[in-house]
Coordinates of C-alpha atoms in Angstrom, one line a residue:
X1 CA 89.5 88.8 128.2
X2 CA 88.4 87.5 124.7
X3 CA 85.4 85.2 125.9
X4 CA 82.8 87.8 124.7
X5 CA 80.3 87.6 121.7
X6 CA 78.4 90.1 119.3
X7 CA 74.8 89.7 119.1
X8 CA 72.5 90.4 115.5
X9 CA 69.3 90.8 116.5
X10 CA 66.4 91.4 113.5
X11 CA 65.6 95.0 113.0
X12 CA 62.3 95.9 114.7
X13 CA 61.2 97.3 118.5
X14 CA 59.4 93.8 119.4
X15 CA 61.8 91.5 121.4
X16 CA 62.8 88.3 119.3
X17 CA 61.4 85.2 120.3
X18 CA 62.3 81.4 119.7
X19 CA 64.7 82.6 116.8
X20 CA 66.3 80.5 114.8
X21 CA 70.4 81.0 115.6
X22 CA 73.8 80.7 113.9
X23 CA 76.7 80.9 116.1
X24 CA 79.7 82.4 114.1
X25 CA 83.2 81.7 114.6
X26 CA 85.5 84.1 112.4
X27 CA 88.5 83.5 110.7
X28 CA 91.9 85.7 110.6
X29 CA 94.9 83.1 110.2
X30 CA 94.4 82.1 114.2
X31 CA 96.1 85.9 114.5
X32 CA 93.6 88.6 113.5
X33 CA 90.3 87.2 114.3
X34 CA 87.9 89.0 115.7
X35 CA 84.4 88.9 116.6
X36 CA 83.3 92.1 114.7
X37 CA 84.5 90.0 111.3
X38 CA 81.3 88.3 111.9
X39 CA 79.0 91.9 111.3
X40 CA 78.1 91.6 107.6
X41 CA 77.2 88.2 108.0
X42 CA 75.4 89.2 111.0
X43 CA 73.8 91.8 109.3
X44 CA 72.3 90.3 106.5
X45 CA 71.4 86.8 108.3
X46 CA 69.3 89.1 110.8
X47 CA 67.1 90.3 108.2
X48 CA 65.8 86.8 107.2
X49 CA 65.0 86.4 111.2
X50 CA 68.2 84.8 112.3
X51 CA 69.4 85.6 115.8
X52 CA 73.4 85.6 115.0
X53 CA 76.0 85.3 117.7
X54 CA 79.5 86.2 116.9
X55 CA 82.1 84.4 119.3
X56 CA 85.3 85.9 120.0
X57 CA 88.5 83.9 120.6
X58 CA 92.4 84.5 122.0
X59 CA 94.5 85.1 119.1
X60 CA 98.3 84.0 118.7
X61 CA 100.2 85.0 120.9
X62 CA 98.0 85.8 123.2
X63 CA 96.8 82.3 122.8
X64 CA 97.9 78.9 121.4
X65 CA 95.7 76.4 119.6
X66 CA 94.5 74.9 123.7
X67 CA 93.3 78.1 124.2
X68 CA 91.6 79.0 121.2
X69 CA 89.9 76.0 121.3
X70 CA 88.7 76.5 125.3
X71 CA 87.3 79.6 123.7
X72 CA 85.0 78.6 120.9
X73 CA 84.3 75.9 123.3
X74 CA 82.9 77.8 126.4
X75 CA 81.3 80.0 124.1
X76 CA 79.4 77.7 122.1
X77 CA 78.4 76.3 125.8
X78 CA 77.6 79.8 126.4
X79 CA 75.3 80.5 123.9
X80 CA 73.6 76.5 124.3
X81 CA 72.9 77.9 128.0
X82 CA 71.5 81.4 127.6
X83 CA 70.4 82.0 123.9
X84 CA 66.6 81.5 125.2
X85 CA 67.3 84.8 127.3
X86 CA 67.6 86.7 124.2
X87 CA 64.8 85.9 122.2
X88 CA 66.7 82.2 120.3
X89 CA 65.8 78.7 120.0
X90 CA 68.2 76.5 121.9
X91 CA 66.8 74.0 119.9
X92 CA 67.4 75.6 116.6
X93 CA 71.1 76.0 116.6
X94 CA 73.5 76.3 113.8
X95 CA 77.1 76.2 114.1
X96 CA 79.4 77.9 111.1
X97 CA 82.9 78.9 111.2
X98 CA 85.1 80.5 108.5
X99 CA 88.6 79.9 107.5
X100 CA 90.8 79.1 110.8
X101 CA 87.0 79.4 112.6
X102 CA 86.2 76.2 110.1
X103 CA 89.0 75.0 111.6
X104 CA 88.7 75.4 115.4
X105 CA 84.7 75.4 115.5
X106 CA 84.8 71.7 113.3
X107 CA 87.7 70.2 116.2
X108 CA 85.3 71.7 119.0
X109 CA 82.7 69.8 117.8
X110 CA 84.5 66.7 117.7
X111 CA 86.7 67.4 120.6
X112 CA 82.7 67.6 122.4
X113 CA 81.9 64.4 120.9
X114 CA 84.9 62.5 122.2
X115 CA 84.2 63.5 125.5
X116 CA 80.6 63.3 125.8
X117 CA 80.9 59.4 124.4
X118 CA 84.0 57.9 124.7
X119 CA 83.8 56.8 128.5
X120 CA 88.2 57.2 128.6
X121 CA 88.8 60.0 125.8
X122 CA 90.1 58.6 122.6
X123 CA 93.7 57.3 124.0
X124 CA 92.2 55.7 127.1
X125 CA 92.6 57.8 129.1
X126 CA 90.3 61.1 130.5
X127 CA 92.7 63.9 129.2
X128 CA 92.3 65.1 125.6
X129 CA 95.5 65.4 123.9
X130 CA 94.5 69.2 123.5
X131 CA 93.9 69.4 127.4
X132 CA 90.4 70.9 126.7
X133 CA 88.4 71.3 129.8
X134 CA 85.1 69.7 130.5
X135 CA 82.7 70.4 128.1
X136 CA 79.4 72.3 129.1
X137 CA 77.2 71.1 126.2
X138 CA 76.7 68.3 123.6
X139 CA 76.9 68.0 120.2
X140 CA 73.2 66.4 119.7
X141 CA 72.2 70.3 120.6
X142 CA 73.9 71.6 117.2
X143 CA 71.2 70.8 114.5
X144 CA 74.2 71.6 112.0
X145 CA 77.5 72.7 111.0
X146 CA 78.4 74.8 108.2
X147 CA 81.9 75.0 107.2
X148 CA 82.8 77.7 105.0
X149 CA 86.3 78.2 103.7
X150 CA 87.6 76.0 106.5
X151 CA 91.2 74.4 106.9
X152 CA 90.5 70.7 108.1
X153 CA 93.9 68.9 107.2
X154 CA 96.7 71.7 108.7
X155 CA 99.1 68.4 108.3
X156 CA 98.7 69.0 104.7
X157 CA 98.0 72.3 104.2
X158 CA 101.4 73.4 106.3
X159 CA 103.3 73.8 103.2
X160 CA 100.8 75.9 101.4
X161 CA 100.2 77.6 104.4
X162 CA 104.1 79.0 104.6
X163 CA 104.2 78.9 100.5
X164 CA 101.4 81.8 101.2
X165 CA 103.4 83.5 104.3
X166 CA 102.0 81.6 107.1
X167 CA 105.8 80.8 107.6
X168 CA 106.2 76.9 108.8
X169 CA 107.7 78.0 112.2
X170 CA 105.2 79.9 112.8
X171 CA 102.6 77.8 112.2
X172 CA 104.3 75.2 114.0
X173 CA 103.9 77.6 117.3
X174 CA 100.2 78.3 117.3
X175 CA 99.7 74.6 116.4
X176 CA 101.7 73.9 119.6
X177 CA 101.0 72.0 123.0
X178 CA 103.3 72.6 126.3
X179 CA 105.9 73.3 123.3
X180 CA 105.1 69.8 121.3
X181 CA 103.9 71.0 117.7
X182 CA 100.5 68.7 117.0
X183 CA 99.7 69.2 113.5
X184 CA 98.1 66.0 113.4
X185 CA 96.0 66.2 116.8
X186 CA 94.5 69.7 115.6
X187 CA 93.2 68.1 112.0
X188 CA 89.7 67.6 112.0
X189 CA 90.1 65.4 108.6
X190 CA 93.3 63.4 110.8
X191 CA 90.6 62.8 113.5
X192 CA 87.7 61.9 111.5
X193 CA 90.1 59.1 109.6
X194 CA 90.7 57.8 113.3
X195 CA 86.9 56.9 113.2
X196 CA 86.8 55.2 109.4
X197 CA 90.2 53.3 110.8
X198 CA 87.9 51.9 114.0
X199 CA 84.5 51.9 113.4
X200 CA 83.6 50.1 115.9
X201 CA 85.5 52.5 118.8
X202 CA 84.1 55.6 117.0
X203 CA 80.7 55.3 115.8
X204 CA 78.8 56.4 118.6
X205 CA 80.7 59.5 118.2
X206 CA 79.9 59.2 114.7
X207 CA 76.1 59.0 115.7
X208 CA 75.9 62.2 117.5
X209 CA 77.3 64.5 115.2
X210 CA 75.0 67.2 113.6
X211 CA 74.7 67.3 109.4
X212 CA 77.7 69.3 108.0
X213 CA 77.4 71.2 104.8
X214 CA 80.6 72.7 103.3
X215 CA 81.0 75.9 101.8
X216 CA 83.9 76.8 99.4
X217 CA 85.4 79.1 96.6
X218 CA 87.0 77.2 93.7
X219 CA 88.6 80.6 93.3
X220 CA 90.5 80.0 96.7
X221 CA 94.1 80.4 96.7
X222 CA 94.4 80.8 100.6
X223 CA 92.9 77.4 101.1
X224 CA 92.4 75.6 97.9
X225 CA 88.6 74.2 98.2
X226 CA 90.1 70.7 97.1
X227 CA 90.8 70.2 100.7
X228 CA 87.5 71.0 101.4
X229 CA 86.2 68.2 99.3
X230 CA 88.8 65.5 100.8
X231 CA 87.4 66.2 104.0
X232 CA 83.6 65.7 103.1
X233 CA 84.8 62.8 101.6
X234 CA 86.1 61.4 104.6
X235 CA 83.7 62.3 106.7
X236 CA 81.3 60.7 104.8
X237 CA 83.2 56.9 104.8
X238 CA 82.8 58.3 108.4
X239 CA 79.2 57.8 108.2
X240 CA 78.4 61.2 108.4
X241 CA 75.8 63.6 106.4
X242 CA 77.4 65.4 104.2
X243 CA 76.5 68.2 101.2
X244 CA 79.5 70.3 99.4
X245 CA 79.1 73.0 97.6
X246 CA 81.5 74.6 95.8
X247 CA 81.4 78.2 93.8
X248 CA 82.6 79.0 90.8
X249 CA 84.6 82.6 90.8
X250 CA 84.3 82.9 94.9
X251 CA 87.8 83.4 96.9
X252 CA 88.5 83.0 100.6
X253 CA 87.2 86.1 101.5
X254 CA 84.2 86.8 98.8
X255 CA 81.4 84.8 101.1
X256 CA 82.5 86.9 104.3
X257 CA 83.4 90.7 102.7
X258 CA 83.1 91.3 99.5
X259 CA 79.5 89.9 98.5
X260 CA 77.9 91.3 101.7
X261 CA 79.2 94.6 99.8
X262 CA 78.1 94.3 96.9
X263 CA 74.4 93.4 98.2
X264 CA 73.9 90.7 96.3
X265 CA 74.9 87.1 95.1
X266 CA 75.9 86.5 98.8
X267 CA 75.9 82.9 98.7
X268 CA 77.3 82.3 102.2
X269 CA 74.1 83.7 104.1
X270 CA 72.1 81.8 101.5
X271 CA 73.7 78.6 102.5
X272 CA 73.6 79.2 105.7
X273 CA 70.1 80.3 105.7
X274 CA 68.9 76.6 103.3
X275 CA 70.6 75.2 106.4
X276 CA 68.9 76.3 109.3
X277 CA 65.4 77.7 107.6
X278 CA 65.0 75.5 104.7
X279 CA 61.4 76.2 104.3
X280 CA 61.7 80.0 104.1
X281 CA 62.8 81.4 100.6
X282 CA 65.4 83.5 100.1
X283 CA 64.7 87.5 100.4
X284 CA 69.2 88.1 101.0
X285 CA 69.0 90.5 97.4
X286 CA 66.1 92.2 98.5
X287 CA 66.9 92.8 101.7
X288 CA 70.4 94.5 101.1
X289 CA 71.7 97.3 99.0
X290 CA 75.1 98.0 97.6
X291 CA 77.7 99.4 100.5
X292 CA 80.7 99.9 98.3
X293 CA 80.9 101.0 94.6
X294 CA 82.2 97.5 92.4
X295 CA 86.1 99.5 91.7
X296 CA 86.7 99.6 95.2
X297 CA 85.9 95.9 95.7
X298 CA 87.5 95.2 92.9
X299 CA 90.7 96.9 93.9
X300 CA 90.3 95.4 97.7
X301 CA 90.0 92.1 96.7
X302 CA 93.9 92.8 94.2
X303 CA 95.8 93.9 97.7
X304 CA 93.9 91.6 99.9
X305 CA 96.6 88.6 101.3
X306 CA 93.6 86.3 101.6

């Protein structure tokens, strides 16, 4: 019932064609995502002649972590099959995910890896700890991933997690498998360490991942951007390419809301936008106007939880 998408087409009567496209996966605590997160981002990325696909996913407790990640996953397939239809470049894809869609988009992309290379799966054997069905696509079709925000260690981030009323337990339970918790199966950063520990096993897997570029507010109390940095630094003993970028004054939810708002200094789409048209310069101020007078922000972002 989730496995649907938004679509952001540019604003215009002539049908899009060969469109560079970003396929978005939203965050919301793996509770209260939703696809429609995705529609300022969608918005704005449009405009600069981005074809922008919002995925949809099943929340907790309609879903656990297996499921979630079955959804990104088939829609990610989805989108790798049919974007051509709707005026995109299969060729041209970006992948980004925010927050907990960091989190699940960054282990589909991995979880894809493992299967399209290893010839067993990573413990021998042809079922994935996470029991993730066949994948429909590879990663050597992603020309990118953009990680903004993203939770890539939830072994160590568990206690700051329930320190900021993601309560342990609960946790615990979304990050659970056939009732076996799995914090450390579900970390992208504990799974990219398994391929610095065996290079030799891993680097194939290594070989076909896209570029990653992470995104992050030093102002971040959700999901300090420190862990952001730990994880670029592993990927890259990992062997992969790697560029941070971390923002003075931005919090967890400034890239995705409040910016967008404000219609300017919206230095997600900007990132995301180097990323997948790196010739084209930037037109994201001109091209947007102010939705929200600054007191409102101002007063959104003092009883926001994120």
């Amino acid at each position: 019932p989730r496995n649907r998408c938004d679509l952001s087409l540019p604003p215009g009567s002539d049908p899009p064609r060969n469109l560079p496209v970003a396929i978005f996966v939203t965050g919301g605590a793996w509770i209260i995502g939703y696809k429609a997160w995705g529609c300022l981002f969608g918005k704005v990325l449009s405009k600069e002649g981005v074809l922008v696909v919002s995925l949809d996913y099943r929340n907790f407790p309609q879903g656990r972590i297996q499921e979630m990640l079955e959804d990104v996953d088939v829609g990610i397939g989805w989108v790798l099959r049919n974007i051509h239809k709707h005026g995109g470049d299969p060729n041209n894809v970006c992948l980004v995910g925010q927050s907990a869609g960091a989190h699940l988009s960054s282990l589909a992309l991995l979880e894809c890896a493992e299967r399209c290379v290893l010839p067993r799966g990573r413990n021998g054997s042809k079922a994935s700890p996470l029991g993730s069905p066949p994948t429909g696509w590879s990663p050597t079709q992603i020309k990118a991933f953009v990680g903004v925000s993203g939770a890539y260690d939830m072994l160590r981030l568990s206690d700051h997690l329930n320190d900021r009323g993601l309560h342990l337990s609960l946790l615990n339970s979304i990050m659970s498998i056939n009732g076996r918790t799995c914090l450390e199966d579900i970390s992208p950063a504990s799974r990219v360490f398994t391929y610095v520990e065996d290079p030799a096993k891993y680097k194939s897997v290594v070989d076909c991942l896209p570029p990653v570029t992470l995104l992050h507010g030093k102002d971040d109390d959700s999901i300090p951007y420190e862990h952001a940095e730990e994880f670029g630094h592993v990927l890259e003993r990992a062997g992969v390419e790697v560029d941070r970028v971390f923002h003075d004054g931005e919090t967890h939810t400034t890239p995705l809301i409040e910016n967008p708002m404000r219609g300017h200094g919206d230095r997600l789409s900007e990132g995301v936008l180097s990323v997948i048209k790196p010739e084209q310069v930037s037109n994201v101020d001109k091209n947007n106007r102010r939705m929200v007078p600054e007191p409102l922000i101002k007063l959104a972002l003092r009883v926001s939880p994120f």
